[in-house]
Amino acid sequence: MRAWLHDEPLPLGPPAQRAVLGLLVLAGGQPVSMAGLIDAFWGDQPPASAVNVIQTHVKRLRRLLEPGRAPHARSEVLPHLGGGYRLGVPEEQIDIMRFRRLVHHAPDGDELAALTEALTLWQGRPFADLPLLAEHPRVLSILAEHRAALGRYGAAMLAAGAVDRAISAFEEVAAADPLDEVGQARLVRAYAAAGRRAQAFHTYHAVRRHLADELGVDPGPELTAAHLEVLDEDSRAPAATGPPAASGRTVPAELPADVPGFTGRAYELDELDELTTAPEPDTVVIAVVSGTAGVGKTALATRWAHRTRARFPDGLLYIDLRGYDPEQPVSPGAALARFLRSLGLPGEQVPGDVEERAARYRSLLDGRRVLILLDNAASVDQVRPLLPGSVGSVVVVTSRDSLPGLVVRHGARRLDLDVLRREDALVLLRRLAGDWVTAQATAAEALVAQCARLPLALRIAAELVHGKTPATLADVVGELADHRSRLDLLSTGDPHSDMGIVFSWSYRDLPPDAARMFRLLGLHPGVDVDDFAASALIGGDQVGARDSLALLAGRHLVQRSGERYGLHDLLRAYAKELAARDGEADLPRRVLEFYLHTAAAAMDVLYPVERGRRPRVPHPAIAVPSLRDGTALAWLDAERANLVATAVHAAEHGQAWYPVQLALVLLRYLENGGHYADAVTLHEHALRAAESLADRRSAAQLRINLGVVAVQQGRYAEASAELQRALELAYDVGDAFVRVRALGNLGHVYQWQGRYSEAARMLTEVIDLARQTGDRGTEARGLGNLGQVRLRQDRYADAAEDLRASITICRDIGDAVGAAYALVYLGHVESALGRYDAAGEHHEHALALFRGATEPAGEAYALDGLGGVDLLRGEHERAVDRLSAALALFRQVGDRAGEARVANSLGQVAAAMGRPAEARAHHTSALRLAEEIGNRYEQSRARAALASPVEVEGRLASATSTGKTTTR
């Protein structure tokens, strides 16, 4: 909010005072009662001084707005009316009121001109500098009015033929409210009108996903209609190679029947819509739907084909290639012969040579719009001869293999099909098994999990439910609880639907090494593995493990996510069953040794000072990752679930040594990372294991660790009990080290915190951790702090990128203080690059946010930044004023690092003003403070300045002229 008097800007004072004026502006000339003002400020808990505070703000505002008013004269600008106040300023002098009047009267005259004038008044979100008013209902109403005006402006521009301007307006509306389906629909239609159909489809699918993620709903009628209009226009467009099919041609319709009870997959169906839209006019469209056995690839492709059959007036070809069938797969030659007959070629005219068949097939498809659904393909070679040679037709392939050759050589676009969403799996089970699913919700949830949310398994399980009548759903869940018998129970006797048999089709042709890898993965109790863990599993080399994993992923026997590989529950049960048949009964000890050694190595990198406190672990006889500063924490984060799972497994299978040593190795990581649930699980199993081994010293340490975790969770009584018991054990075993640990934690339960040795390394790791755990607040602060480090390294582009990313996240999550800190350091980046105006704007914005949030330390940092900009502009007196204010604030809040920082900045200003003695005094003070707190950066600033005052002045002038300075 800004105000002017006689064309001169007015300083409206602190946030609370500006907020009073803002509330009166929002009232639109109507009085605002004292009760209304108090409620806006304090809600149901006003202080006793509330009335006096409001009256003081009004008094100061009157002085600002009416400087010539005589004492005790009636105020014309802020008169007291009916127990409240009113803003007596003409409407034409208030931008919000002018905006509303122009928008309201726009239909009465030149609507486009009126809307254009109204929108030029808009200078950004109203009252952005006043958090108290940011979510006020009247502010939100104004924002809605602005979006509506933009929408009307865009429609007028579209009608006038200015499509690009219309799109810009619609984009702004859509960005302001991503869940506004009407606004998004207008944007979709505008893109289509501009011929930007790909962007129209992309927008629709992005909104559809956002609606599903945020609200759990599908698009409504308006957005759906816009999407269908674009699809309809696309389907009416003639094929690039010729007109629609000539009369008299055979029009095949070979799709299998739609799947009864088809459930969910709205996202995937939309993705197929998008994948089968030609990215370029002369492109043959090929979509590959890949996924594991039983995941519903055929059902999805069939449902989509039925839904879009109107797009293909020249026919629908379908063939099951039986690529993974126990019987002989369909050869390309046989498939071509069938398709040629379907397209109207008499049987006697079908060529005998496969290449001739393929050529004739391509000729018959030329100029046609045909859907070709190739189901259950095993390889690219089985598919390639069945591809059309010209545009117009669409090919959809389903396969357990990802068919990378089809993607690379033929431009296919792939949809990797995952298991059903939990909600959709429950809906499918309800449709198949009836009302029992609703009545026995807990059992239904368990049954869905047991079936790994695979549609085929759920259908079989539903038949089990019907076959057990009148038994309950819980009875079926109980029978399926045994992993070893689950596949037997999900057997149907039909080789096409029996889960074990269906899986065997993919397993039977595996090379021996890959088959062994698959079996041993079934013994791993964790979530997934990387190639190092996989090599430990098989006791082989990394290259062989990687090759086997890639092959298994290609067959969809394992699920790949980045460089990690995991198994669905049913595939895990199948792999475990195969391992048992082959005499491989339990997880090899070498896997436990691998995890323990690598975890210890990671901890040595992260916490080298504590190396002597951790148990020594043996080096395994297999390859282990080489961990460095930037990879140690990443490895621990990625493997945390596996470390806990293997510890639990080992504790329950006679390997007690492993959970004990692992827990003693990992405590600091789990504590500093806030992984309390994992820490409790690991340590409770480790404690029972230590007690089973009669290892009282380890038991005492583990109890200490449990106490530390309890403290971090605020469970102080439990923490004290654990630590007291540990102390007793320490006395019993006579271990001074354990006793000191127990006493230290009892005396300082509130002081546990991590210590980081290298700022850039740890900030990068903090960001990685935050992203993996979904903690956007920590990610934002980490990016902001990393930006500061990059700034100090003179890596300005990297610093700006990190800081802007931090600001974006902070704004998304409503963290005004976090955004303000990042703005301060973005201002320093701009200063270093010589862009002083931009730097000043960032610092001013930050200052307003800090003041609005009552953050005095942040306010001091912003004032320090503004002082630095003043210095670079040569405004030395103003710099001294701002830096002195910053110094006072830092001393007030006890921020000694900030005090050292400003002392150095004041020294630089003094040097620039030709006051070397004063400069030396400031830098000496900064050095003393920085040495006391161990701040090496401010130490280096101070020492460099104290080296020679003359040199400092010269360096400062040079730095200022090149846009660089140590004032950051």
Coordinates of C-alpha atoms in Angstrom, one line a residue, residues 450-645:
Q450 CA -2.2 -58.6 0.0
C451 CA -3.1 -58.4 -3.7
A452 CA -0.4 -55.7 -4.2
R453 CA -3.2 -53.6 -5.8
L454 CA -2.9 -55.7 -8.9
P455 CA -6.3 -55.8 -10.8
L456 CA -5.9 -59.5 -11.8
A457 CA -5.1 -60.5 -8.2
L458 CA -8.0 -58.5 -6.9
R459 CA -10.4 -60.3 -9.3
I460 CA -9.1 -63.7 -8.2
A461 CA -9.4 -62.7 -4.6
A462 CA -13.0 -61.5 -5.1
E463 CA -13.8 -65.0 -6.4
L464 CA -12.3 -66.4 -3.3
V465 CA -14.6 -64.2 -1.2
H466 CA -17.6 -65.5 -3.1
G467 CA -16.4 -69.1 -2.9
K468 CA -16.1 -68.8 0.9
T469 CA -19.7 -67.7 1.5
P470 CA -20.9 -67.5 4.2
A471 CA -17.3 -66.9 5.6
T472 CA -16.3 -63.3 6.2
L473 CA -13.8 -61.2 4.3
A474 CA -11.5 -61.4 7.3
D475 CA -11.4 -65.2 6.8
V476 CA -10.0 -64.8 3.3
V477 CA -7.5 -62.2 4.6
G478 CA -6.4 -64.7 7.2
E479 CA -5.8 -67.4 4.7
L480 CA -3.8 -65.0 2.4
A481 CA -1.7 -63.8 5.3
D482 CA 0.9 -66.5 4.7
H483 CA 3.1 -65.2 1.9
R484 CA 4.2 -68.7 1.0
S485 CA 0.6 -69.9 0.4
R486 CA -0.8 -66.7 -1.1
L487 CA 0.1 -67.6 -4.7
D488 CA -1.5 -71.0 -4.2
L489 CA -4.7 -69.4 -2.9
L490 CA -4.7 -67.0 -5.9
S491 CA -4.6 -69.9 -8.3
T492 CA -7.5 -70.4 -10.7
G493 CA -6.3 -73.4 -12.7
D494 CA -6.5 -71.2 -15.8
P495 CA -3.1 -70.6 -17.3
H496 CA -4.2 -67.1 -18.4
S497 CA -5.3 -65.9 -15.0
D498 CA -3.5 -68.0 -12.4
M499 CA -1.0 -65.6 -10.7
G500 CA 1.8 -68.1 -10.3
I501 CA 1.5 -69.3 -13.8
V502 CA 1.2 -65.8 -15.2
F503 CA 4.4 -64.8 -13.4
S504 CA 6.1 -68.0 -14.6
W505 CA 5.7 -66.9 -18.2
S506 CA 8.0 -64.0 -17.5
Y507 CA 10.4 -66.0 -15.3
R508 CA 10.9 -69.1 -17.3
D509 CA 13.1 -67.7 -20.1
L510 CA 15.4 -65.7 -17.8
P511 CA 19.2 -66.4 -18.1
P512 CA 20.5 -68.3 -15.0
D513 CA 22.1 -65.2 -13.4
A514 CA 19.0 -63.0 -13.8
A515 CA 16.8 -65.9 -12.5
R516 CA 19.0 -66.2 -9.4
M517 CA 18.9 -62.5 -8.8
F518 CA 15.1 -62.6 -8.9
R519 CA 14.9 -65.4 -6.4
L520 CA 17.3 -63.8 -4.0
L521 CA 15.5 -60.5 -4.2
G522 CA 12.5 -62.3 -2.7
L523 CA 14.6 -63.0 0.4
H524 CA 15.5 -59.3 0.9
P525 CA 13.2 -57.8 3.6
G526 CA 13.7 -54.2 2.5
V527 CA 11.9 -52.0 0.1
D528 CA 14.4 -51.9 -2.8
V529 CA 18.0 -52.3 -3.7
D530 CA 20.7 -50.5 -5.7
D531 CA 23.3 -52.3 -7.7
F532 CA 25.8 -52.5 -4.8
A533 CA 23.2 -54.2 -2.5
A534 CA 22.2 -56.5 -5.4
S535 CA 25.8 -57.5 -5.9
A536 CA 26.1 -58.3 -2.2
L537 CA 22.9 -60.3 -2.5
I538 CA 24.3 -62.6 -5.3
G539 CA 27.9 -62.4 -4.0
G540 CA 29.0 -61.3 -7.5
D541 CA 30.3 -58.2 -9.2
Q542 CA 28.5 -54.9 -9.8
V543 CA 28.4 -55.1 -13.5
G544 CA 26.7 -58.5 -13.5
A545 CA 24.2 -57.4 -10.9
R546 CA 23.4 -54.3 -12.9
D547 CA 22.9 -56.3 -16.0
S548 CA 20.5 -58.7 -14.3
L549 CA 18.5 -55.9 -12.7
A550 CA 18.1 -54.2 -16.0
L551 CA 16.9 -57.4 -17.6
L552 CA 14.4 -58.0 -14.8
A553 CA 13.2 -54.4 -15.0
G554 CA 12.7 -54.8 -18.8
R555 CA 10.6 -57.9 -18.1
H556 CA 8.7 -55.9 -15.4
L557 CA 9.6 -58.6 -12.8
V558 CA 11.1 -55.8 -10.7
Q559 CA 10.1 -52.2 -10.5
R560 CA 12.7 -49.6 -11.3
S561 CA 12.8 -46.1 -9.8
G562 CA 15.9 -44.2 -10.8
E563 CA 18.8 -46.5 -10.0
R564 CA 16.8 -48.6 -7.5
Y565 CA 14.9 -51.8 -7.9
G566 CA 12.0 -53.3 -5.9
L567 CA 9.4 -56.0 -6.0
H568 CA 5.6 -55.9 -5.6
D569 CA 4.4 -58.1 -2.8
L570 CA 3.0 -60.9 -5.0
L571 CA 6.2 -61.0 -7.1
R572 CA 8.2 -61.1 -3.8
A573 CA 6.1 -64.0 -2.6
Y574 CA 6.7 -65.8 -6.0
A575 CA 10.4 -65.1 -5.8
K576 CA 10.7 -66.3 -2.3
E577 CA 8.8 -69.5 -3.2
L578 CA 11.3 -70.1 -6.1
A579 CA 14.2 -69.5 -3.7
A580 CA 12.9 -72.0 -1.2
R581 CA 12.5 -74.6 -4.0
D582 CA 16.1 -73.9 -5.0
G583 CA 17.4 -74.4 -1.4
E584 CA 18.1 -70.7 -0.7
A585 CA 16.3 -70.3 2.6
D586 CA 17.4 -67.0 4.2
L587 CA 19.1 -63.7 3.6
P588 CA 22.9 -64.2 3.2
R589 CA 25.1 -62.9 6.0
R590 CA 27.2 -61.0 3.4
V591 CA 24.2 -58.6 2.8
L592 CA 24.1 -57.7 6.5
E593 CA 27.9 -57.2 6.5
F594 CA 27.5 -54.9 3.4
Y595 CA 24.9 -52.7 5.0
L596 CA 26.7 -52.5 8.3
H597 CA 30.1 -51.6 6.8
T598 CA 28.7 -49.0 4.4
A599 CA 26.6 -47.4 7.1
A600 CA 29.7 -47.1 9.3
A601 CA 31.6 -45.6 6.4
A602 CA 28.9 -43.1 5.8
M603 CA 28.9 -42.1 9.5
D604 CA 32.7 -41.7 9.4
V605 CA 32.3 -39.2 6.6
L606 CA 29.5 -37.3 8.3
Y607 CA 30.7 -37.4 11.9
P608 CA 34.5 -38.2 11.9
V609 CA 35.0 -36.8 15.4
E610 CA 32.7 -39.6 16.8
R611 CA 34.4 -42.4 14.9
G612 CA 36.0 -43.8 18.1
R613 CA 32.6 -44.0 19.8
R614 CA 31.1 -46.3 17.2
P615 CA 31.8 -50.0 17.1
R616 CA 34.4 -51.3 14.6
V617 CA 32.9 -53.3 11.8
P618 CA 34.5 -55.8 9.4
H619 CA 35.0 -55.0 5.7
P620 CA 32.9 -57.3 3.6
A621 CA 34.4 -59.3 0.8
I622 CA 32.3 -57.6 -1.8
A623 CA 32.2 -54.2 -3.6
V624 CA 31.0 -51.2 -1.5
P625 CA 30.3 -47.6 -2.6
S626 CA 33.0 -45.1 -2.1
L627 CA 31.3 -42.4 0.0
R628 CA 32.4 -38.8 0.1
D629 CA 31.1 -35.6 1.7
G630 CA 28.3 -35.2 -0.9
T631 CA 27.2 -38.8 -1.0
A632 CA 27.3 -40.3 2.5
L633 CA 24.1 -38.8 3.7
A634 CA 22.4 -39.5 0.4
W635 CA 23.3 -43.1 0.8
L636 CA 21.9 -43.3 4.3
D637 CA 18.7 -41.6 3.3
A638 CA 18.2 -43.9 0.4
E639 CA 18.9 -47.1 2.4
R640 CA 17.3 -46.1 5.7
A641 CA 14.2 -48.3 5.2
N642 CA 16.4 -51.2 4.2
L643 CA 18.7 -50.8 7.2
V644 CA 15.8 -50.9 9.6
A645 CA 14.1 -53.8 7.8

